[in-house]
Amino acid sequence: AELWEAEYNATCVDFATKQGMLDGFNVLVGDQGNNKTLDGWIEKSGGEFDVIIDDGGHHNCQIMASFAKLWPTVKPGGLYFIEDLSVGKWMGYRKYKTASCPRTFIFSHLLQEWVDDLVYQGGYGSNKWDINFMFCQNEACVLGKKPLAIESNK
C-alpha cells in the first residue's frame, strides 16, 4: 500500500525526513485550504484513495476545501476521517477564509445537514450523493463512500 502524508510546514517535513520519521511515506507539502495546492496533491499522488484522514489545519474553511477536493478521489467503499472538529466554533479557529468560504462557516453545521442527506436520500429537500454512512464521536467523524454495488443500484 502507498501511504501519503500532507503537511503545511515544509521545515517540519525536512526535519522529520532527516530523522527518518517519514520513512515509507510519500509527503506532500502546502496549505490544505488552497485549491491549487490540493489539485497538485491529487495530481502527484494520483488520487484514488482507500482512506483519507484529515487531521490538518483544523480551520473550518481548510476542512471544507480539503473535503470538496479530496472526497471525489476516495474510492467507492473508502473512508474519509475528519478530526478535531470540536474547535470549529472557537473564534481562534474561525480566522481562516477562502473566496468561497467565509469566516462564519462552521463545518459541523454542514455535517448536520449531511445527516439529512444520508437519511432522506434526496427527499424532503435533501441532496442525494455518494455517502453511505457517517459516524461521529467526540471531536471526529468518519464518512463512508458507497461501494460500487450500492452505486449501481441508483
PDB file of C-alpha atoms in Angstrom:
ATOM      1  CA  ALA A   1       0.000   0.000   0.000  1.00  0.00           C
ATOM      2  CA  GLU A   2       1.096   3.528  -0.680  1.00  0.00           C
ATOM      3  CA  LEU A   3       0.980   5.946   2.229  1.00  0.00           C
ATOM      4  CA  TRP A   4       0.659   9.665   1.608  1.00  0.00           C
ATOM      5  CA  GLU A   5       1.046  12.373   4.227  1.00  0.00           C
ATOM      6  CA  ALA A   6       0.349  16.061   3.726  1.00  0.00           C
ATOM      7  CA  GLU A   7       1.897  18.726   5.913  1.00  0.00           C
ATOM      8  CA  TYR A   8       1.631  22.508   5.927  1.00  0.00           C
ATOM      9  CA  ASN A   9       5.106  23.189   7.283  1.00  0.00           C
ATOM     10  CA  ALA A  10       7.973  22.313   4.921  1.00  0.00           C
ATOM     11  CA  THR A  11      10.530  22.848   7.713  1.00  0.00           C
ATOM     12  CA  CYS A  12       8.735  20.237   9.809  1.00  0.00           C
ATOM     13  CA  VAL A  13       8.808  17.815   6.863  1.00  0.00           C
ATOM     14  CA  ASP A  14      12.533  18.387   6.313  1.00  0.00           C
ATOM     15  CA  PHE A  15      13.281  17.780   9.995  1.00  0.00           C
ATOM     16  CA  ALA A  16      11.084  14.651  10.176  1.00  0.00           C
ATOM     17  CA  THR A  17      12.589  13.291   6.955  1.00  0.00           C
ATOM     18  CA  LYS A  18      16.155  13.737   8.252  1.00  0.00           C
ATOM     19  CA  GLN A  19      15.157  11.941  11.478  1.00  0.00           C
ATOM     20  CA  GLY A  20      13.722   9.022   9.461  1.00  0.00           C
ATOM     21  CA  MET A  21      10.252   9.691  10.856  1.00  0.00           C
ATOM     22  CA  LEU A  22       8.663   9.700   7.397  1.00  0.00           C
ATOM     23  CA  ASP A  23      10.283   6.566   6.033  1.00  0.00           C
ATOM     24  CA  GLY A  24       7.731   4.718   3.922  1.00  0.00           C
ATOM     25  CA  PHE A  25       5.589   7.831   3.406  1.00  0.00           C
ATOM     26  CA  ASN A  26       5.136   9.921   0.308  1.00  0.00           C
ATOM     27  CA  VAL A  27       4.946  13.514   1.542  1.00  0.00           C
ATOM     28  CA  LEU A  28       3.007  16.457   0.157  1.00  0.00           C
ATOM     29  CA  VAL A  29       3.519  19.997   1.455  1.00  0.00           C
ATOM     30  CA  GLY A  30       1.232  23.025   1.393  1.00  0.00           C
ATOM     31  CA  ASP A  31      -1.937  24.675   2.636  1.00  0.00           C
ATOM     32  CA  GLN A  32      -4.949  22.372   2.578  1.00  0.00           C
ATOM     33  CA  GLY A  33      -7.204  25.392   2.140  1.00  0.00           C
ATOM     34  CA  ASN A  34      -5.636  26.292  -1.198  1.00  0.00           C
ATOM     35  CA  ASN A  35      -7.327  24.690  -4.219  1.00  0.00           C
ATOM     36  CA  LYS A  36      -4.184  24.844  -6.370  1.00  0.00           C
ATOM     37  CA  THR A  37      -2.245  23.059  -3.627  1.00  0.00           C
ATOM     38  CA  LEU A  38      -4.944  20.402  -3.347  1.00  0.00           C
ATOM     39  CA  ASP A  39      -5.022  19.928  -7.133  1.00  0.00           C
ATOM     40  CA  GLY A  40      -1.236  19.456  -7.055  1.00  0.00           C
ATOM     41  CA  TRP A  41      -1.535  16.880  -4.265  1.00  0.00           C
ATOM     42  CA  ILE A  42      -4.140  14.944  -6.247  1.00  0.00           C
ATOM     43  CA  GLU A  43      -2.036  15.073  -9.405  1.00  0.00           C
ATOM     44  CA  LYS A  44       1.168  13.999  -7.631  1.00  0.00           C
ATOM     45  CA  SER A  45      -0.472  11.191  -5.639  1.00  0.00           C
ATOM     46  CA  GLY A  46      -2.770  10.023  -8.404  1.00  0.00           C
ATOM     47  CA  GLY A  47      -5.775  10.240  -6.066  1.00  0.00           C
ATOM     48  CA  GLU A  48      -7.782   7.022  -5.807  1.00  0.00           C
ATOM     49  CA  PHE A  49      -7.508   6.828  -2.021  1.00  0.00           C
ATOM     50  CA  ASP A  50      -8.875   3.997   0.103  1.00  0.00           C
ATOM     51  CA  VAL A  51      -8.704   6.160   3.235  1.00  0.00           C
ATOM     52  CA  ILE A  52      -8.162   9.847   3.931  1.00  0.00           C
ATOM     53  CA  ILE A  53      -7.546  11.134   7.447  1.00  0.00           C
ATOM     54  CA  ASP A  54      -7.879  14.900   7.668  1.00  0.00           C
ATOM     55  CA  ASP A  55      -6.019  15.882  10.817  1.00  0.00           C
ATOM     56  CA  GLY A  56      -4.845  19.095   9.237  1.00  0.00           C
ATOM     57  CA  GLY A  57      -5.222  22.785   9.920  1.00  0.00           C
ATOM     58  CA  HIS A  58      -8.446  22.492  11.946  1.00  0.00           C
ATOM     59  CA  HIS A  59      -9.893  25.693  10.478  1.00  0.00           C
ATOM     60  CA  ASN A  60     -13.410  25.203   9.107  1.00  0.00           C
ATOM     61  CA  CYS A  61     -12.586  26.514   5.636  1.00  0.00           C
ATOM     62  CA  GLN A  62      -9.455  24.343   5.402  1.00  0.00           C
ATOM     63  CA  ILE A  63     -11.511  21.268   6.288  1.00  0.00           C
ATOM     64  CA  MET A  64     -14.165  22.224   3.727  1.00  0.00           C
ATOM     65  CA  ALA A  65     -11.660  22.925   0.954  1.00  0.00           C
ATOM     66  CA  SER A  66      -9.952  19.580   1.552  1.00  0.00           C
ATOM     67  CA  PHE A  67     -13.207  17.671   1.657  1.00  0.00           C
ATOM     68  CA  ALA A  68     -14.566  19.302  -1.506  1.00  0.00           C
ATOM     69  CA  LYS A  69     -11.423  18.370  -3.461  1.00  0.00           C
ATOM     70  CA  LEU A  70     -10.471  15.058  -1.840  1.00  0.00           C
ATOM     71  CA  TRP A  71     -13.843  13.309  -1.309  1.00  0.00           C
ATOM     72  CA  PRO A  72     -14.191  12.718  -5.075  1.00  0.00           C
ATOM     73  CA  THR A  73     -10.786  10.957  -5.007  1.00  0.00           C
ATOM     74  CA  VAL A  74     -11.916   8.430  -2.367  1.00  0.00           C
ATOM     75  CA  LYS A  75     -12.583   5.045  -3.950  1.00  0.00           C
ATOM     76  CA  PRO A  76     -16.066   3.518  -3.679  1.00  0.00           C
ATOM     77  CA  GLY A  77     -16.268   1.832  -0.276  1.00  0.00           C
ATOM     78  CA  GLY A  78     -13.500   4.118   1.028  1.00  0.00           C
ATOM     79  CA  LEU A  79     -13.370   6.161   4.218  1.00  0.00           C
ATOM     80  CA  TYR A  80     -12.832   9.852   4.951  1.00  0.00           C
ATOM     81  CA  PHE A  81     -11.967  10.770   8.547  1.00  0.00           C
ATOM     82  CA  ILE A  82     -12.180  14.351   9.828  1.00  0.00           C
ATOM     83  CA  GLU A  83     -10.586  15.069  13.197  1.00  0.00           C
ATOM     84  CA  ASP A  84     -10.518  17.957  15.677  1.00  0.00           C
ATOM     85  CA  LEU A  85     -14.000  19.194  14.779  1.00  0.00           C
ATOM     86  CA  SER A  86     -14.568  20.402  18.331  1.00  0.00           C
ATOM     87  CA  VAL A  87     -12.507  23.547  17.708  1.00  0.00           C
ATOM     88  CA  GLY A  88     -14.760  24.643  14.833  1.00  0.00           C
ATOM     89  CA  LYS A  89     -16.752  27.084  16.948  1.00  0.00           C
ATOM     90  CA  TRP A  90     -13.741  28.573  18.724  1.00  0.00           C
ATOM     91  CA  MET A  91     -13.127  32.107  17.451  1.00  0.00           C
ATOM     92  CA  GLY A  92      -9.398  31.399  17.151  1.00  0.00           C
ATOM     93  CA  TYR A  93     -10.155  28.757  14.513  1.00  0.00           C
ATOM     94  CA  ARG A  94     -12.563  30.944  12.570  1.00  0.00           C
ATOM     95  CA  LYS A  95      -9.992  33.378  11.196  1.00  0.00           C
ATOM     96  CA  TYR A  96      -9.114  31.442   8.033  1.00  0.00           C
ATOM     97  CA  LYS A  97     -11.284  32.055   4.983  1.00  0.00           C
ATOM     98  CA  THR A  98     -11.216  31.446   1.250  1.00  0.00           C
ATOM     99  CA  ALA A  99     -13.010  33.061  -1.695  1.00  0.00           C
ATOM    100  CA  SER A 100     -15.839  30.520  -1.362  1.00  0.00           C
ATOM    101  CA  CYS A 101     -15.777  30.026   2.423  1.00  0.00           C
ATOM    102  CA  PRO A 102     -16.474  32.890   4.839  1.00  0.00           C
ATOM    103  CA  ARG A 103     -15.125  33.072   8.388  1.00  0.00           C
ATOM    104  CA  THR A 104     -18.681  32.485   9.642  1.00  0.00           C
ATOM    105  CA  PHE A 105     -18.794  28.953   8.137  1.00  0.00           C
ATOM    106  CA  ILE A 106     -18.769  26.133  10.697  1.00  0.00           C
ATOM    107  CA  PHE A 107     -18.072  22.675   9.305  1.00  0.00           C
ATOM    108  CA  SER A 108     -20.066  20.823  11.968  1.00  0.00           C
ATOM    109  CA  HIS A 109     -23.203  22.654  10.796  1.00  0.00           C
ATOM    110  CA  LEU A 110     -22.660  21.187   7.341  1.00  0.00           C
ATOM    111  CA  LEU A 111     -22.247  17.716   8.853  1.00  0.00           C
ATOM    112  CA  GLN A 112     -25.674  18.125  10.455  1.00  0.00           C
ATOM    113  CA  GLU A 113     -27.154  18.888   7.006  1.00  0.00           C
ATOM    114  CA  TRP A 114     -25.422  15.806   5.621  1.00  0.00           C
ATOM    115  CA  VAL A 115     -27.256  13.652   8.151  1.00  0.00           C
ATOM    116  CA  ASP A 116     -30.490  14.701   6.404  1.00  0.00           C
ATOM    117  CA  ASP A 117     -28.920  13.865   3.045  1.00  0.00           C
ATOM    118  CA  LEU A 118     -27.981  10.438   4.339  1.00  0.00           C
ATOM    119  CA  VAL A 119     -31.351   9.707   5.948  1.00  0.00           C
ATOM    120  CA  TYR A 120     -33.646  11.093   3.240  1.00  0.00           C
ATOM    121  CA  GLN A 121     -31.517  10.314   0.126  1.00  0.00           C
ATOM    122  CA  GLY A 122     -32.838  13.243  -1.923  1.00  0.00           C
ATOM    123  CA  GLY A 123     -36.311  13.509  -0.378  1.00  0.00           C
ATOM    124  CA  TYR A 124     -37.648  16.364   1.741  1.00  0.00           C
ATOM    125  CA  GLY A 125     -35.252  18.912   0.293  1.00  0.00           C
ATOM    126  CA  SER A 126     -32.125  16.830   0.958  1.00  0.00           C
ATOM    127  CA  ASN A 127     -29.400  16.019  -1.546  1.00  0.00           C
ATOM    128  CA  LYS A 128     -28.627  12.563  -2.888  1.00  0.00           C
ATOM    129  CA  TRP A 129     -24.910  11.835  -3.156  1.00  0.00           C
ATOM    130  CA  ASP A 130     -22.408   9.024  -2.723  1.00  0.00           C
ATOM    131  CA  ILE A 131     -22.291   8.928   1.085  1.00  0.00           C
ATOM    132  CA  ASN A 132     -23.084   5.505   2.538  1.00  0.00           C
ATOM    133  CA  PHE A 133     -22.692   6.220   6.258  1.00  0.00           C
ATOM    134  CA  MET A 134     -21.465   8.804   8.724  1.00  0.00           C
ATOM    135  CA  PHE A 135     -20.277   8.039  12.246  1.00  0.00           C
ATOM    136  CA  CYS A 136     -19.402  10.868  14.600  1.00  0.00           C
ATOM    137  CA  GLN A 137     -17.976  10.826  18.083  1.00  0.00           C
ATOM    138  CA  ASN A 138     -16.227  13.319  20.310  1.00  0.00           C
ATOM    139  CA  GLU A 139     -14.171  15.597  18.036  1.00  0.00           C
ATOM    140  CA  ALA A 140     -14.262  13.449  14.888  1.00  0.00           C
ATOM    141  CA  CYS A 141     -16.396  11.917  12.149  1.00  0.00           C
ATOM    142  CA  VAL A 142     -15.843   9.277   9.507  1.00  0.00           C
ATOM    143  CA  LEU A 143     -17.782   9.249   6.256  1.00  0.00           C
ATOM    144  CA  GLY A 144     -18.026   6.109   4.189  1.00  0.00           C
ATOM    145  CA  LYS A 145     -18.434   6.267   0.432  1.00  0.00           C
ATOM    146  CA  LYS A 146     -20.981   3.958  -1.157  1.00  0.00           C
ATOM    147  CA  PRO A 147     -19.445   0.773  -2.556  1.00  0.00           C
ATOM    148  CA  LEU A 148     -19.866   0.129  -6.279  1.00  0.00           C
ATOM    149  CA  ALA A 149     -22.645  -2.413  -5.650  1.00  0.00           C
ATOM    150  CA  ILE A 150     -24.732   0.290  -3.958  1.00  0.00           C
ATOM    151  CA  GLU A 151     -23.730   2.948  -6.506  1.00  0.00           C
ATOM    152  CA  SER A 152     -25.012   0.765  -9.369  1.00  0.00           C
ATOM    153  CA  ASN A 153     -28.443   0.408  -7.716  1.00  0.00           C
ATOM    154  CA  LYS A 154     -29.298   4.112  -8.052  1.00  0.00           C
TER     155      LYS A 154
END
